[in-house]
């Protein structure tokens, strides 16, 4: 989840609970993204020395894949196929401020 417009964020626990600390007073939008669910936004007002408990319900959303490619290689070609797949794989790392 991300607090807009600050771009501060947190990762929820197994039960969906999260905590954000040291957020200045004001009005914010919480943006929640979770695989298999529609993006959800919730408005929140932060006040000094207060804790806000809220219940946010996510709506499930299926994602349709456009194309799936399955390739088969014989045993003698497995090493070459592995090297090819390794070259084609791109690694991404995302960080939240």
mmCIF file with all atom_site columns, N, CA and C in Angstrom, residues 20-70:
data_model
loop_
_atom_site.group_PDB
_atom_site.id
_atom_site.type_symbol
_atom_site.label_atom_id
_atom_site.label_alt_id
_atom_site.label_comp_id
_atom_site.label_asym_id
_atom_site.label_entity_id
_atom_site.label_seq_id
_atom_site.pdbx_PDB_ins_code
_atom_site.Cartn_x
_atom_site.Cartn_y
_atom_site.Cartn_z
_atom_site.occupancy
_atom_site.B_iso_or_equiv
_atom_site.pdbx_formal_charge
_atom_site.auth_seq_id
_atom_site.auth_comp_id
_atom_site.auth_asym_id
_atom_site.auth_atom_id
_atom_site.pdbx_PDB_model_num
ATOM 1   N N  . UNK A 1 20 ? 1.702   2.865   9.415   1.00 0.00 ? 20 UNK A N  1
ATOM 2   C CA . UNK A 1 20 ? 2.515   3.973   8.903   1.00 0.00 ? 20 UNK A CA 1
ATOM 3   C C  . UNK A 1 20 ? 2.710   4.939   10.065  1.00 0.00 ? 20 UNK A C  1
ATOM 4   N N  . UNK A 1 21 ? 3.941   5.323   10.335  1.00 0.00 ? 21 UNK A N  1
ATOM 5   C CA . UNK A 1 21 ? 4.228   6.241   11.434  1.00 0.00 ? 21 UNK A CA 1
ATOM 6   C C  . UNK A 1 21 ? 4.860   7.517   10.888  1.00 0.00 ? 21 UNK A C  1
ATOM 7   N N  . UNK A 1 22 ? 4.825   8.561   11.721  1.00 0.00 ? 22 UNK A N  1
ATOM 8   C CA . UNK A 1 22 ? 5.442   9.853   11.389  1.00 0.00 ? 22 UNK A CA 1
ATOM 9   C C  . UNK A 1 22 ? 4.879   10.465  10.112  1.00 0.00 ? 22 UNK A C  1
ATOM 10  N N  . UNK A 1 23 ? 3.576   10.393  9.955   1.00 0.00 ? 23 UNK A N  1
ATOM 11  C CA . UNK A 1 23 ? 2.909   11.009  8.816   1.00 0.00 ? 23 UNK A CA 1
ATOM 12  C C  . UNK A 1 23 ? 2.332   12.340  9.285   1.00 0.00 ? 23 UNK A C  1
ATOM 13  N N  . UNK A 1 24 ? 2.701   13.443  8.651   1.00 0.00 ? 24 UNK A N  1
ATOM 14  C CA . UNK A 1 24 ? 2.190   14.750  9.086   1.00 0.00 ? 24 UNK A CA 1
ATOM 15  C C  . UNK A 1 24 ? 0.666   14.824  8.987   1.00 0.00 ? 24 UNK A C  1
ATOM 16  N N  . UNK A 1 25 ? 0.070   15.697  9.788   1.00 0.00 ? 25 UNK A N  1
ATOM 17  C CA . UNK A 1 25 ? -1.378  15.894  9.724   1.00 0.00 ? 25 UNK A CA 1
ATOM 18  C C  . UNK A 1 25 ? -1.788  16.285  8.310   1.00 0.00 ? 25 UNK A C  1
ATOM 19  N N  . UNK A 1 26 ? -2.980  15.834  7.919   1.00 0.00 ? 26 UNK A N  1
ATOM 20  C CA . UNK A 1 26 ? -3.477  16.201  6.598   1.00 0.00 ? 26 UNK A CA 1
ATOM 21  C C  . UNK A 1 26 ? -4.367  15.131  6.003   1.00 0.00 ? 26 UNK A C  1
ATOM 22  N N  . UNK A 1 27 ? -4.799  15.389  4.785   1.00 0.00 ? 27 UNK A N  1
ATOM 23  C CA . UNK A 1 27 ? -5.651  14.447  4.056   1.00 0.00 ? 27 UNK A CA 1
ATOM 24  C C  . UNK A 1 27 ? -4.797  13.673  3.060   1.00 0.00 ? 27 UNK A C  1
ATOM 25  N N  . UNK A 1 28 ? -5.007  12.369  3.030   1.00 0.00 ? 28 UNK A N  1
ATOM 26  C CA . UNK A 1 28 ? -4.225  11.486  2.168   1.00 0.00 ? 28 UNK A CA 1
ATOM 27  C C  . UNK A 1 28 ? -5.147  10.477  1.498   1.00 0.00 ? 28 UNK A C  1
ATOM 28  N N  . UNK A 1 29 ? -4.611  9.824   0.493   1.00 0.00 ? 29 UNK A N  1
ATOM 29  C CA . UNK A 1 29 ? -5.288  8.709   -0.160  1.00 0.00 ? 29 UNK A CA 1
ATOM 30  C C  . UNK A 1 29 ? -4.414  7.477   0.007   1.00 0.00 ? 29 UNK A C  1
ATOM 31  N N  . UNK A 1 30 ? -5.005  6.407   0.488   1.00 0.00 ? 30 UNK A N  1
ATOM 32  C CA . UNK A 1 30 ? -4.300  5.139   0.595   1.00 0.00 ? 30 UNK A CA 1
ATOM 33  C C  . UNK A 1 30 ? -4.588  4.361   -0.686  1.00 0.00 ? 30 UNK A C  1
ATOM 34  N N  . UNK A 1 31 ? -3.548  3.956   -1.383  1.00 0.00 ? 31 UNK A N  1
ATOM 35  C CA . UNK A 1 31 ? -3.678  3.146   -2.588  1.00 0.00 ? 31 UNK A CA 1
ATOM 36  C C  . UNK A 1 31 ? -3.218  1.742   -2.253  1.00 0.00 ? 31 UNK A C  1
ATOM 37  N N  . UNK A 1 32 ? -4.115  0.781   -2.447  1.00 0.00 ? 32 UNK A N  1
ATOM 38  C CA . UNK A 1 32 ? -3.800  -0.607  -2.137  1.00 0.00 ? 32 UNK A CA 1
ATOM 39  C C  . UNK A 1 32 ? -3.821  -1.409  -3.429  1.00 0.00 ? 32 UNK A C  1
ATOM 40  N N  . UNK A 1 33 ? -2.729  -2.142  -3.653  1.00 0.00 ? 33 UNK A N  1
ATOM 41  C CA . UNK A 1 33 ? -2.626  -3.015  -4.815  1.00 0.00 ? 33 UNK A CA 1
ATOM 42  C C  . UNK A 1 33 ? -2.283  -4.409  -4.324  1.00 0.00 ? 33 UNK A C  1
ATOM 43  N N  . UNK A 1 34 ? -3.033  -5.388  -4.830  1.00 0.00 ? 34 UNK A N  1
ATOM 44  C CA . UNK A 1 34 ? -2.767  -6.771  -4.452  1.00 0.00 ? 34 UNK A CA 1
ATOM 45  C C  . UNK A 1 34 ? -3.137  -7.649  -5.627  1.00 0.00 ? 34 UNK A C  1
ATOM 46  N N  . UNK A 1 35 ? -2.255  -8.563  -5.979  1.00 0.00 ? 35 UNK A N  1
ATOM 47  C CA . UNK A 1 35 ? -2.470  -9.423  -7.130  1.00 0.00 ? 35 UNK A CA 1
ATOM 48  C C  . UNK A 1 35 ? -3.788  -10.180 -7.004  1.00 0.00 ? 35 UNK A C  1
ATOM 49  N N  . UNK A 1 36 ? -4.593  -10.130 -8.051  1.00 0.00 ? 36 UNK A N  1
ATOM 50  C CA . UNK A 1 36 ? -5.878  -10.814 -8.045  1.00 0.00 ? 36 UNK A CA 1
ATOM 51  C C  . UNK A 1 36 ? -7.032  -9.946  -7.560  1.00 0.00 ? 36 UNK A C  1
ATOM 52  N N  . UNK A 1 37 ? -6.730  -8.690  -7.199  1.00 0.00 ? 37 UNK A N  1
ATOM 53  C CA . UNK A 1 37 ? -7.755  -7.771  -6.709  1.00 0.00 ? 37 UNK A CA 1
ATOM 54  C C  . UNK A 1 37 ? -7.640  -6.436  -7.435  1.00 0.00 ? 37 UNK A C  1
ATOM 55  N N  . UNK A 1 38 ? -8.767  -5.739  -7.566  1.00 0.00 ? 38 UNK A N  1
ATOM 56  C CA . UNK A 1 38 ? -8.773  -4.417  -8.190  1.00 0.00 ? 38 UNK A CA 1
ATOM 57  C C  . UNK A 1 38 ? -8.047  -3.431  -7.279  1.00 0.00 ? 38 UNK A C  1
ATOM 58  N N  . UNK A 1 39 ? -7.319  -2.474  -7.884  1.00 0.00 ? 39 UNK A N  1
ATOM 59  C CA . UNK A 1 39 ? -6.692  -1.413  -7.094  1.00 0.00 ? 39 UNK A CA 1
ATOM 60  C C  . UNK A 1 39 ? -7.775  -0.682  -6.314  1.00 0.00 ? 39 UNK A C  1
ATOM 61  N N  . UNK A 1 40 ? -7.488  -0.366  -5.060  1.00 0.00 ? 40 UNK A N  1
ATOM 62  C CA . UNK A 1 40 ? -8.465  0.280   -4.186  1.00 0.00 ? 40 UNK A CA 1
ATOM 63  C C  . UNK A 1 40 ? -7.857  1.532   -3.582  1.00 0.00 ? 40 UNK A C  1
ATOM 64  N N  . UNK A 1 41 ? -8.636  2.593   -3.565  1.00 0.00 ? 41 UNK A N  1
ATOM 65  C CA . UNK A 1 41 ? -8.207  3.851   -2.940  1.00 0.00 ? 41 UNK A CA 1
ATOM 66  C C  . UNK A 1 41 ? -9.167  4.179   -1.801  1.00 0.00 ? 41 UNK A C  1
ATOM 67  N N  . UNK A 1 42 ? -8.602  4.672   -0.694  1.00 0.00 ? 42 UNK A N  1
ATOM 68  C CA . UNK A 1 42 ? -9.391  5.042   0.478   1.00 0.00 ? 42 UNK A CA 1
ATOM 69  C C  . UNK A 1 42 ? -8.867  6.370   1.001   1.00 0.00 ? 42 UNK A C  1
ATOM 70  N N  . UNK A 1 43 ? -9.757  7.327   1.184   1.00 0.00 ? 43 UNK A N  1
ATOM 71  C CA . UNK A 1 43 ? -9.379  8.630   1.739   1.00 0.00 ? 43 UNK A CA 1
ATOM 72  C C  . UNK A 1 43 ? -9.233  8.503   3.249   1.00 0.00 ? 43 UNK A C  1
ATOM 73  N N  . UNK A 1 44 ? -8.244  9.226   3.798   1.00 0.00 ? 44 UNK A N  1
ATOM 74  C CA . UNK A 1 44 ? -8.029  9.210   5.242   1.00 0.00 ? 44 UNK A CA 1
ATOM 75  C C  . UNK A 1 44 ? -7.528  10.582  5.682   1.00 0.00 ? 44 UNK A C  1
ATOM 76  N N  . UNK A 1 45 ? -7.970  11.024  6.859   1.00 0.00 ? 45 UNK A N  1
ATOM 77  C CA . UNK A 1 45 ? -7.495  12.271  7.453   1.00 0.00 ? 45 UNK A CA 1
ATOM 78  C C  . UNK A 1 45 ? -6.634  11.912  8.659   1.00 0.00 ? 45 UNK A C  1
ATOM 79  N N  . UNK A 1 46 ? -5.404  12.408  8.653   1.00 0.00 ? 46 UNK A N  1
ATOM 80  C CA . UNK A 1 46 ? -4.474  12.137  9.742   1.00 0.00 ? 46 UNK A CA 1
ATOM 81  C C  . UNK A 1 46 ? -4.477  13.325  10.689  1.00 0.00 ? 46 UNK A C  1
ATOM 82  N N  . UNK A 1 47 ? -4.655  13.015  11.990  1.00 0.00 ? 47 UNK A N  1
ATOM 83  C CA . UNK A 1 47 ? -4.648  14.046  13.027  1.00 0.00 ? 47 UNK A CA 1
ATOM 84  C C  . UNK A 1 47 ? -3.517  13.741  14.008  1.00 0.00 ? 47 UNK A C  1
ATOM 85  N N  . UNK A 1 48 ? -2.963  14.775  14.606  1.00 0.00 ? 48 UNK A N  1
ATOM 86  C CA . UNK A 1 48 ? -1.839  14.614  15.544  1.00 0.00 ? 48 UNK A CA 1
ATOM 87  C C  . UNK A 1 48 ? -2.222  13.722  16.714  1.00 0.00 ? 48 UNK A C  1
ATOM 88  N N  . UNK A 1 49 ? -1.319  12.845  17.098  1.00 0.00 ? 49 UNK A N  1
ATOM 89  C CA . UNK A 1 49 ? -1.454  11.968  18.263  1.00 0.00 ? 49 UNK A CA 1
ATOM 90  C C  . UNK A 1 49 ? -2.679  11.074  18.225  1.00 0.00 ? 49 UNK A C  1
ATOM 91  N N  . UNK A 1 50 ? -3.142  10.699  17.035  1.00 0.00 ? 50 UNK A N  1
ATOM 92  C CA . UNK A 1 50 ? -4.290  9.797   16.909  1.00 0.00 ? 50 UNK A CA 1
ATOM 93  C C  . UNK A 1 50 ? -3.911  8.601   16.052  1.00 0.00 ? 50 UNK A C  1
ATOM 94  N N  . UNK A 1 51 ? -4.583  7.498   16.323  1.00 0.00 ? 51 UNK A N  1
ATOM 95  C CA . UNK A 1 51 ? -4.428  6.287   15.537  1.00 0.00 ? 51 UNK A CA 1
ATOM 96  C C  . UNK A 1 51 ? -5.740  6.027   14.821  1.00 0.00 ? 51 UNK A C  1
ATOM 97  N N  . UNK A 1 52 ? -5.665  5.690   13.575  1.00 0.00 ? 52 UNK A N  1
ATOM 98  C CA . UNK A 1 52 ? -6.875  5.439   12.780  1.00 0.00 ? 52 UNK A CA 1
ATOM 99  C C  . UNK A 1 52 ? -6.938  3.966   12.410  1.00 0.00 ? 52 UNK A C  1
ATOM 100 N N  . UNK A 1 53 ? -7.993  3.299   12.826  1.00 0.00 ? 53 UNK A N  1
ATOM 101 C CA . UNK A 1 53 ? -8.258  1.925   12.408  1.00 0.00 ? 53 UNK A CA 1
ATOM 102 C C  . UNK A 1 53 ? -9.327  1.970   11.328  1.00 0.00 ? 53 UNK A C  1
ATOM 103 N N  . UNK A 1 54 ? -9.092  1.316   10.230  1.00 0.00 ? 54 UNK A N  1
ATOM 104 C CA . UNK A 1 54 ? -10.082 1.302   9.153   1.00 0.00 ? 54 UNK A CA 1
ATOM 105 C C  . UNK A 1 54 ? -10.174 -0.088  8.559   1.00 0.00 ? 54 UNK A C  1
ATOM 106 N N  . UNK A 1 55 ? -11.318 -0.361  7.996   1.00 0.00 ? 55 UNK A N  1
ATOM 107 C CA . UNK A 1 55 ? -11.536 -1.632  7.315   1.00 0.00 ? 55 UNK A CA 1
ATOM 108 C C  . UNK A 1 55 ? -11.698 -1.326  5.834   1.00 0.00 ? 55 UNK A C  1
ATOM 109 N N  . UNK A 1 56 ? -10.840 -1.907  5.032   1.00 0.00 ? 56 UNK A N  1
ATOM 110 C CA . UNK A 1 56 ? -10.877 -1.697  3.590   1.00 0.00 ? 56 UNK A CA 1
ATOM 111 C C  . UNK A 1 56 ? -11.135 -3.045  2.938   1.00 0.00 ? 56 UNK A C  1
ATOM 112 N N  . UNK A 1 57 ? -12.161 -3.104  2.116   1.00 0.00 ? 57 UNK A N  1
ATOM 113 C CA . UNK A 1 57 ? -12.534 -4.349  1.457   1.00 0.00 ? 57 UNK A CA 1
ATOM 114 C C  . UNK A 1 57 ? -12.023 -4.333  0.027   1.00 0.00 ? 57 UNK A C  1
ATOM 115 N N  . UNK A 1 58 ? -11.286 -5.382  -0.331  1.00 0.00 ? 58 UNK A N  1
ATOM 116 C CA . UNK A 1 58 ? -10.775 -5.510  -1.689  1.00 0.00 ? 58 UNK A CA 1
ATOM 117 C C  . UNK A 1 58 ? -11.749 -6.336  -2.521  1.00 0.00 ? 58 UNK A C  1
ATOM 118 N N  . UNK A 1 59 ? -11.870 -5.970  -3.795  1.00 0.00 ? 59 UNK A N  1
ATOM 119 C CA . UNK A 1 59 ? -12.765 -6.677  -4.707  1.00 0.00 ? 59 UNK A CA 1
ATOM 120 C C  . UNK A 1 59 ? -11.919 -7.528  -5.640  1.00 0.00 ? 59 UNK A C  1
ATOM 121 N N  . UNK A 1 60 ? -12.212 -8.834  -5.671  1.00 0.00 ? 60 UNK A N  1
ATOM 122 C CA . UNK A 1 60 ? -11.415 -9.719  -6.522  1.00 0.00 ? 60 UNK A CA 1
ATOM 123 C C  . UNK A 1 60 ? -11.596 -9.353  -7.987  1.00 0.00 ? 60 UNK A C  1
ATOM 124 N N  . UNK A 1 61 ? -10.524 -9.552  -8.737  1.00 0.00 ? 61 UNK A N  1
ATOM 125 C CA . UNK A 1 61 ? -10.530 -9.210  -10.153 1.00 0.00 ? 61 UNK A CA 1
ATOM 126 C C  . UNK A 1 61 ? -9.602  -10.184 -10.857 1.00 0.00 ? 61 UNK A C  1
ATOM 127 N N  . UNK A 1 62 ? -10.148 -10.918 -11.809 1.00 0.00 ? 62 UNK A N  1
ATOM 128 C CA . UNK A 1 62 ? -9.309  -11.850 -12.546 1.00 0.00 ? 62 UNK A CA 1
ATOM 129 C C  . UNK A 1 62 ? -8.583  -11.109 -13.661 1.00 0.00 ? 62 UNK A C  1
ATOM 130 N N  . UNK A 1 63 ? -7.425  -11.607 -13.980 1.00 0.00 ? 63 UNK A N  1
ATOM 131 C CA . UNK A 1 63 ? -6.630  -11.026 -15.047 1.00 0.00 ? 63 UNK A CA 1
ATOM 132 C C  . UNK A 1 63 ? -6.495  -12.066 -16.146 1.00 0.00 ? 63 UNK A C  1
ATOM 133 N N  . UNK A 1 64 ? -6.856  -11.686 -17.335 1.00 0.00 ? 64 UNK A N  1
ATOM 134 C CA . UNK A 1 64 ? -6.792  -12.616 -18.455 1.00 0.00 ? 64 UNK A CA 1
ATOM 135 C C  . UNK A 1 64 ? -5.439  -12.485 -19.138 1.00 0.00 ? 64 UNK A C  1
ATOM 136 N N  . UNK A 1 65 ? -4.786  -13.625 -19.302 1.00 0.00 ? 65 UNK A N  1
ATOM 137 C CA . UNK A 1 65 ? -3.513  -13.631 -20.009 1.00 0.00 ? 65 UNK A CA 1
ATOM 138 C C  . UNK A 1 65 ? -3.773  -13.595 -21.506 1.00 0.00 ? 65 UNK A C  1
ATOM 139 N N  . UNK A 1 66 ? -2.983  -12.834 -22.224 1.00 0.00 ? 66 UNK A N  1
ATOM 140 C CA . UNK A 1 66 ? -3.165  -12.723 -23.661 1.00 0.00 ? 66 UNK A CA 1
ATOM 141 C C  . UNK A 1 66 ? -2.539  -13.893 -24.399 1.00 0.00 ? 66 UNK A C  1
ATOM 142 N N  . UNK A 1 67 ? -1.399  -14.360 -23.939 1.00 0.00 ? 67 UNK A N  1
ATOM 143 C CA . UNK A 1 67 ? -0.695  -15.408 -24.651 1.00 0.00 ? 67 UNK A CA 1
ATOM 144 C C  . UNK A 1 67 ? 0.215   -16.163 -23.704 1.00 0.00 ? 67 UNK A C  1
ATOM 145 N N  . UNK A 1 68 ? 0.251   -17.474 -23.867 1.00 0.00 ? 68 UNK A N  1
ATOM 146 C CA . UNK A 1 68 ? 1.172   -18.314 -23.118 1.00 0.00 ? 68 UNK A CA 1
ATOM 147 C C  . UNK A 1 68 ? 1.927   -19.152 -24.133 1.00 0.00 ? 68 UNK A C  1
ATOM 148 N N  . UNK A 1 69 ? 3.249   -19.144 -24.054 1.00 0.00 ? 69 UNK A N  1
ATOM 149 C CA . UNK A 1 69 ? 4.079   -19.919 -24.967 1.00 0.00 ? 69 UNK A CA 1
ATOM 150 C C  . UNK A 1 69 ? 4.731   -21.037 -24.179 1.00 0.00 ? 69 UNK A C  1
ATOM 151 N N  . UNK A 1 70 ? 4.549   -22.254 -24.662 1.00 0.00 ? 70 UNK A N  1
ATOM 152 C CA . UNK A 1 70 ? 5.154   -23.417 -24.031 1.00 0.00 ? 70 UNK A CA 1
ATOM 153 C C  . UNK A 1 70 ? 6.103   -24.039 -25.042 1.00 0.00 ? 70 UNK A C  1
#
